[in-house]
Amino acid sequence: MSTTKDKYKKVAYYPGCALEGSGHSYNRSTKAVGKALGLDLVEVKNWNCCGAMEVKNIDPKIQTYLSSRVMSTAANEMDMDVVMAPCNGCYHNLKKAEYDLKNDQDSVEVVDRLSKKAGHKTYEAGQVETIHALDWIRDAIGEEGLKARVKKSLEGIKVANYYGCMYTRPRHIFPEKDQGPGSESTSKPHFMDDLLAAAGAENVDFPLKTACCGGAHTLSDSETSTKLVLNILRAAKMSGADVIATECPTCHSGLEMHQIRAEEQYGEKVDIKILYFTQLLGMALGLKARKVGVHENISDSIRFLKEKGLG
Amino acid sequence: MRTLAELETVIAAPLPTPDIEAAAAGLLGAAEEVLEHWVVAQGQTPTTDTREGFRLLALHRQGARGDASFNACRETCREVAYHYNLITMQPDHEKSAERLQMMGLVTNHLYLFISGKLQVAGLGEFCCSSKPIRSAQDTEKTMRKEA
């Protein structure tokens, strides 16, 4: 008899554009963790951009179509039930498309017209379930399962878990959240905290865990982005953290780049490490730092990790 | 209502720890004024109502009406309120000074987020929350050109 856990053991993997570029270490570590946990990631064939913010701001319906095509490929060409998107932007956009196709007839019509024009089956709401990498590990393995597989505990590492602003917002596109015990909270997300605690880390109380990282401002107003990141770094440090754990490539790159920029602009060096949660989990599972792409990060965490007996 | 530049100075200034409750009230007031700027920019009159005992939360709700993406600062507002409660309900707590510092950082984040939006609102589609303001400006420009 198949269980809920089995459902998530083999999922369609939608890395999205960022994970092939600036977020490559997130891609690498997600795949490495999946392999170490015996989970099967099947990359969505010929996937396209989710529509990101650029397309969405020009025409939201085109964004809905682009995201729907990814889900259509997974459902109709790969016969998959679950699409896993580790990028917050992709995850958010696929969930938004799902919501729109369930609730907005105009979106249904536009997506149907464009799908026919592009020559593929139209995605219908409910054909797949879109999940984040956090849901994936939590639902396929669970905290207890993870604990049992830890080879090098993260004990002694204090972590500020940073979720960014798109993982839980807007609330209405995430109907599975805020459903009581066991579900994710949109105001105080905790899945990353739970997984890292299971791997031995000590989570700190971090008040800016869902605050804006300034990612969308980076090109138009990088000054504000740097100040926002500096503020996040200071708050994490003040919370007692050694590491900020991330689960979004935009947030991660922003934190790393503006950490350097803040030092140059304001002469303020906030000594805190920035690592993807998959990198931390991978090392807890006994993988080498290189295997989870720590060398691809902009900030240098190698010495810190060695001191902690990891990597 | 103080200007954003004045608010930036107030929020960034070193916090006086002797009167910790007054300092927390000062930060809460500054946070409310930051939100007032956003509400005024939307062409509305800032509410005097409270929500869960805080005008700040009522102002956030007003600013987010019809603009769901403004909820990106919802938890930041709630953290300001939470830290205010922590400080004023336990003013003699050994960590009061740290709590006040953290409240300062959270308030600063709210300021940066909202002032950033306001600054670039006319420059482009940098963020979904600025869209209503930008669209209104574009419409005005088009109408002037056509006239």
XYZ file of C-alpha atoms in Angstrom:
458
model
C 0.000 0.000 0.000
C 1.475 3.366 -0.968
C 1.724 6.061 1.689
C 1.865 9.858 1.579
C 5.644 9.581 1.882
C 5.805 7.368 -1.220
C 3.991 10.045 -3.204
C 6.929 12.391 -2.745
C 9.730 9.891 -3.279
C 9.686 10.431 -7.014
C 8.797 13.935 -8.149
C 9.134 16.078 -11.253
C 11.987 18.503 -10.619
C 11.631 22.049 -11.886
C 14.907 23.848 -11.131
C 14.044 27.094 -12.949
C 16.467 29.586 -14.468
C 18.146 30.788 -11.269
C 19.294 27.315 -10.313
C 21.172 27.050 -13.578
C 22.940 30.351 -12.946
C 23.570 32.253 -9.745
C 21.851 29.575 -7.677
C 23.761 26.637 -9.086
C 24.956 25.495 -5.678
C 21.301 25.214 -4.627
C 20.695 22.980 -7.650
C 23.740 20.885 -6.877
C 22.934 20.524 -3.178
C 19.243 19.760 -3.791
C 20.152 16.924 -6.141
C 22.878 15.650 -3.809
C 20.535 15.633 -0.810
C 17.850 13.865 -2.853
C 20.326 11.196 -3.865
C 21.637 10.767 -0.323
C 18.071 10.330 0.919
C 17.147 7.867 -1.813
C 14.699 10.253 -3.451
C 14.195 10.442 -7.187
C 14.179 13.775 -9.008
C 13.082 13.617 -12.630
C 13.768 16.939 -14.316
C 10.823 18.414 -16.220
C 11.505 17.924 -19.910
C 12.275 21.041 -21.907
C 11.108 23.290 -19.102
C 10.654 27.020 -19.603
C 10.766 30.178 -17.483
C 7.955 30.366 -14.907
C 7.210 33.925 -15.996
C 9.098 35.337 -13.037
C 8.467 38.955 -12.134
C 9.417 40.405 -15.505
C 6.698 38.669 -17.519
C 4.157 38.890 -14.716
C 4.443 42.654 -14.591
C 3.877 42.980 -18.326
C 1.043 40.460 -18.643
C 0.070 38.231 -15.698
C -1.835 35.869 -17.992
C 1.322 35.088 -19.964
C 2.993 34.232 -16.688
C 0.072 31.932 -15.889
C 0.485 30.252 -19.262
C 4.254 29.813 -18.892
C 3.866 28.224 -15.469
C 0.994 26.068 -16.717
C 3.180 24.716 -19.520
C 5.686 23.413 -16.956
C 2.880 21.687 -15.057
C 1.332 20.390 -18.287
C 4.624 18.798 -19.308
C 4.973 17.120 -15.914
C 1.388 15.861 -15.916
C 0.720 15.049 -19.539
C 4.111 14.115 -20.947
C 5.810 12.661 -17.873
C 2.793 11.291 -16.030
C 3.948 12.872 -12.751
C 1.667 13.893 -9.873
C 4.033 16.226 -8.050
C 6.244 19.077 -9.252
C 8.974 20.204 -6.879
C 10.323 23.747 -7.327
C 13.136 24.777 -4.951
C 13.122 28.416 -6.095
C 10.674 30.616 -4.210
C 9.861 32.595 -7.375
C 9.071 29.470 -9.414
C 7.189 27.853 -6.545
C 5.141 31.015 -6.036
C 4.345 31.369 -9.747
C 3.302 27.756 -10.229
C 1.039 28.012 -7.192
C -0.385 31.276 -8.488
C -1.075 29.710 -11.892
C -2.777 26.771 -10.180
C -4.952 29.183 -8.193
C -5.836 31.281 -11.239
C -6.720 28.237 -13.329
C -9.006 27.041 -10.576
C -10.692 30.380 -9.961
C -10.482 32.581 -13.040
C -12.226 31.633 -16.273
C -10.300 34.257 -18.276
C -7.025 32.599 -17.290
C -8.418 29.193 -18.277
C -9.342 30.521 -21.714
C -6.033 32.297 -22.321
C -4.023 29.254 -21.210
C -6.124 26.958 -23.406
C -5.688 29.213 -26.447
C -1.923 29.564 -25.975
C -1.445 25.861 -25.230
C -3.252 24.913 -28.450
C -1.196 27.426 -30.370
C 2.005 25.989 -28.867
C 0.826 22.458 -29.673
C 0.641 20.865 -26.235
C -2.118 19.684 -23.949
C -3.742 22.368 -21.841
C -2.967 22.072 -18.143
C -6.053 21.664 -15.996
C -6.087 22.751 -12.355
C -5.446 19.855 -10.009
C -3.430 17.697 -12.393
C -0.284 18.113 -10.323
C 0.601 19.259 -6.831
C 3.353 21.869 -6.684
C 5.628 21.673 -3.659
C 8.759 23.427 -2.423
C 12.027 21.625 -1.621
C 11.180 22.093 2.056
C 7.864 20.241 1.639
C 9.601 17.576 -0.412
C 12.167 16.572 2.223
C 9.726 16.991 5.063
C 6.980 14.951 3.420
C 9.127 12.271 1.811
C 11.508 11.701 4.720
C 10.176 13.554 7.753
C 12.059 14.908 10.716
C 12.460 11.530 12.387
C 13.629 9.946 9.152
C 16.159 12.707 8.737
C 17.383 12.365 12.320
C 17.991 8.684 11.735
C 20.121 9.424 8.664
C 22.312 12.178 10.150
C 25.990 11.254 10.048
C 27.523 14.551 11.142
C 25.258 16.514 13.426
C 24.919 20.257 12.962
C 25.205 20.573 16.730
C 26.882 23.773 17.787
C 25.711 25.715 14.728
C 23.272 28.504 15.446
C 21.016 29.167 12.503
C 18.750 32.063 11.530
C 16.281 30.591 9.054
C 15.458 33.076 6.330
C 12.434 32.256 4.136
C 12.072 35.523 2.212
C 8.796 37.039 1.118
C 7.503 34.733 -1.637
C 7.410 31.369 0.105
C 4.216 32.163 1.981
C 2.658 35.104 0.161
C -0.025 35.786 -0.831
C -1.702 33.405 1.553
C -4.636 32.512 -0.725
C -2.464 30.708 -3.274
C -1.212 28.312 -0.590
C -4.431 26.649 0.632
C -2.501 23.810 2.279
C -0.750 26.206 4.659
C -2.169 27.435 7.984
C -4.102 24.206 8.436
C -3.101 23.636 12.038
C -0.495 21.299 13.509
C 1.766 19.763 10.905
C 1.091 22.363 8.258
C 3.289 25.285 7.324
C 2.513 28.703 8.789
C 2.357 31.713 6.513
C 3.144 34.168 9.300
C 5.812 32.128 11.109
C 7.097 29.501 8.687
C 8.972 26.692 10.402
C 9.622 23.818 7.962
C 13.267 24.837 7.450
C 13.679 25.316 11.214
C 12.243 21.825 11.799
C 14.485 20.106 9.244
C 17.661 21.796 10.422
C 16.777 21.118 14.064
C 16.346 17.445 13.126
C 19.885 17.591 11.730
C 21.129 18.934 15.055
C 21.259 22.698 14.440
C 20.149 25.223 17.015
C 17.642 27.657 15.536
C 17.605 31.215 16.841
C 14.561 33.447 17.140
C 14.877 35.597 14.034
C 12.276 38.363 13.582
C 13.040 39.068 9.911
C 12.578 35.520 8.622
C 9.943 36.540 6.063
C 11.035 40.152 5.493
C 11.952 41.571 2.088
C 15.573 40.993 1.014
C 15.401 43.744 -1.596
C 15.850 41.225 -4.398
C 13.416 43.025 -6.664
C 15.149 46.367 -6.031
C 18.628 45.149 -6.931
C 18.826 46.713 -10.377
C 16.628 49.764 -9.948
C 17.659 50.741 -6.434
C 20.630 48.719 -5.267
C 21.287 51.196 -2.471
C 18.059 50.168 -0.745
C 18.813 46.492 -1.388
C 22.164 46.814 0.333
C 20.590 48.544 3.314
C 17.837 45.911 3.560
C 20.387 43.090 3.452
C 22.650 44.820 5.957
C 19.666 45.075 8.270
C 18.899 41.351 7.872
C 22.533 40.448 8.534
C 22.641 42.638 11.649
C 19.362 41.205 12.970
C 20.545 37.630 12.378
C 23.834 38.356 14.130
C 22.052 40.020 17.017
C 19.823 36.938 17.285
C 22.983 34.965 17.981
C 23.236 33.160 14.641
C 26.452 31.908 13.018
C 24.670 31.080 9.780
C 21.731 32.351 7.773
C 20.048 29.374 6.115
C 18.270 30.180 2.857
C 15.797 28.425 0.577
C 15.495 30.940 -2.270
C 18.200 31.638 -4.871
C 17.265 35.315 -5.216
C 17.451 35.918 -1.470
C 20.654 33.894 -1.209
C 22.477 35.755 -3.998
C 21.237 39.075 -2.654
C 22.450 38.339 0.858
C 25.860 37.239 -0.393
C 26.402 40.101 -2.840
C 25.135 42.856 -0.597
C 27.096 41.495 2.349
C 30.218 42.366 0.342
C 28.737 45.631 -0.923
C 27.759 46.701 2.607
C 31.357 46.281 3.679
C 32.574 48.375 0.738
C 29.879 51.058 0.996
C 29.471 51.385 4.728
C 32.609 49.740 6.076
C 30.461 47.352 8.073
C 31.421 43.718 7.941
C 28.811 41.447 9.472
C 30.538 38.152 10.009
C 27.804 35.640 9.371
C 27.783 32.708 6.966
C 25.138 32.279 4.290
C 24.301 28.740 3.218
C 21.408 27.018 1.500
C 19.491 24.743 3.844
C 20.191 21.912 1.395
C 23.927 22.512 1.805
C 23.624 22.240 5.578
C 21.433 19.145 5.338
C 23.786 17.575 2.794
C 26.764 17.976 5.094
C 24.741 16.616 8.002
C 24.084 13.576 5.826
C 27.840 13.146 5.478
C 28.374 14.770 2.082
C 31.524 16.781 1.382
C 31.259 20.582 1.181
C 32.237 20.418 -2.480
C 29.524 17.876 -3.220
C 26.903 20.379 -2.032
C 28.520 23.276 -3.900
C 29.867 25.336 -0.992
C 32.797 26.311 -3.259
C 30.269 27.857 -5.677
C 28.881 30.256 -3.085
C 30.152 33.822 -3.187
C 30.791 34.005 0.535
C 33.456 31.779 1.987
C 32.204 29.344 4.598
C 34.791 26.605 4.155
C 36.913 27.439 7.208
C 33.852 27.851 9.390
C 32.470 24.495 8.278
C 35.800 22.765 8.881
C 35.891 24.235 12.378
C 32.490 22.698 12.969
C 33.687 19.365 11.707
C 31.646 19.480 8.524
C 32.499 19.137 4.867
C 3.900 63.781 10.101
C 7.683 63.928 9.938
C 9.428 63.592 6.581
C 10.971 60.267 5.589
C 14.436 61.782 5.954
C 13.609 62.860 9.512
C 12.216 59.421 10.277
C 15.353 57.767 8.909
C 17.443 59.846 11.313
C 15.190 59.045 14.253
C 15.166 55.306 13.529
C 18.907 55.113 12.921
C 19.842 57.165 15.999
C 21.363 55.361 19.013
C 18.588 54.284 21.335
C 18.429 55.804 24.811
C 18.381 52.840 27.168
C 17.577 54.609 30.465
C 13.934 55.074 29.504
C 13.424 51.918 27.546
C 9.627 52.128 27.375
C 9.721 55.671 25.984
C 12.260 54.569 23.394
C 10.011 51.660 22.347
C 7.044 54.039 22.087
C 9.180 56.355 19.955
C 10.035 53.539 17.561
C 6.410 52.424 17.359
C 5.373 55.998 16.556
C 8.047 56.268 13.862
C 6.859 52.993 12.318
C 3.301 54.337 12.216
C 4.492 57.497 10.460
C 6.359 55.462 7.849
C 3.123 53.640 7.057
C 1.238 56.938 6.993
C 3.528 58.032 4.142
C 2.537 54.983 2.130
C -1.172 55.455 2.813
C -1.006 59.149 1.868
C 0.840 58.242 -1.361
C -2.133 56.012 -2.178
C -4.376 59.092 -1.926
C -5.977 58.058 1.355
C -6.252 59.548 4.820
C -4.322 57.491 7.389
C -6.668 55.675 9.719
C -6.816 56.409 13.428
C -8.313 52.992 14.140
C -6.431 50.258 15.919
C -6.213 46.543 15.269
C -5.276 44.121 18.030
C -4.508 47.219 20.067
C -2.104 48.739 17.542
C -2.677 51.600 15.126
C 0.357 50.290 13.240
C -1.495 47.092 12.311
C -4.584 49.036 11.258
C -2.416 51.275 9.062
C -0.786 48.246 7.479
C -4.174 46.765 6.737
C -5.249 50.054 5.173
C -2.072 50.230 3.061
C -2.501 46.660 1.852
C -6.160 47.022 0.866
C -6.455 46.117 -2.798
C -2.731 45.511 -2.937
C -2.004 42.051 -1.582
C 1.727 42.298 -2.251
C 2.012 45.004 0.398
C 1.643 42.103 2.818
C 5.372 41.593 2.313
C 5.767 43.906 5.311
C 2.883 42.458 7.339
C 5.086 40.304 9.556
C 7.590 43.139 9.918
C 4.779 45.298 11.358
C 3.715 42.468 13.632
C 7.303 42.045 14.832
C 7.459 45.758 15.670
C 4.276 45.332 17.729
C 5.586 42.118 19.313
C 8.845 43.762 20.392
C 6.943 46.766 21.737
C 4.884 44.381 23.873
C 7.969 42.491 25.022
C 9.682 45.684 26.124
C 6.754 47.419 27.773
C 5.403 44.322 29.514
C 8.808 43.356 30.908
C 10.743 46.654 31.127
C 13.085 45.262 33.783
C 13.969 42.138 31.832
C 17.703 41.491 31.595
C 17.465 41.498 27.804
C 15.433 44.702 27.504
C 18.274 46.655 25.912
C 18.810 43.918 23.304
C 15.090 43.726 22.635
C 15.023 47.454 22.065
C 17.944 47.213 19.654
C 16.159 44.457 17.763
C 12.994 46.545 17.643
C 15.139 49.292 16.119
C 16.372 46.935 13.390
C 12.879 45.674 12.628
C 11.551 49.247 12.453
C 14.451 50.174 10.205
C 13.515 47.295 7.892
C 9.983 48.608 7.643
C 11.323 52.075 6.877
C 13.708 50.784 4.180
C 11.050 48.625 2.567
C 8.442 51.363 2.341
C 10.718 54.310 1.610
C 12.396 52.232 -1.099
C 9.061 51.649 -2.744
C 8.138 55.298 -2.530
C 11.454 56.502 -3.909
C 11.358 54.459 -7.045
C 7.612 54.432 -7.555
C 7.903 56.768 -10.510
C 10.983 55.182 -12.029
C 9.741 51.819 -13.175
C 8.174 48.551 -12.286
C 10.733 47.662 -9.655
C 8.198 46.061 -7.428
C 4.641 44.911 -7.804
C 3.539 47.063 -4.871
C 4.417 50.286 -6.674
C 2.261 49.425 -9.666
C -0.889 51.364 -8.666
C 1.106 54.536 -8.074
C 3.088 54.197 -11.277
C 0.010 53.364 -13.329
C -1.764 56.450 -11.997
C 1.225 58.605 -12.909
C 1.420 57.074 -16.388
C -2.272 57.725 -16.947
C -1.864 61.336 -15.856
C 1.101 61.828 -18.198
C -0.804 60.300 -21.121
C -3.803 62.489 -20.445
C -1.620 65.612 -20.295
C 0.072 64.668 -23.576
C -3.252 64.036 -25.263
C -4.616 67.352 -23.991
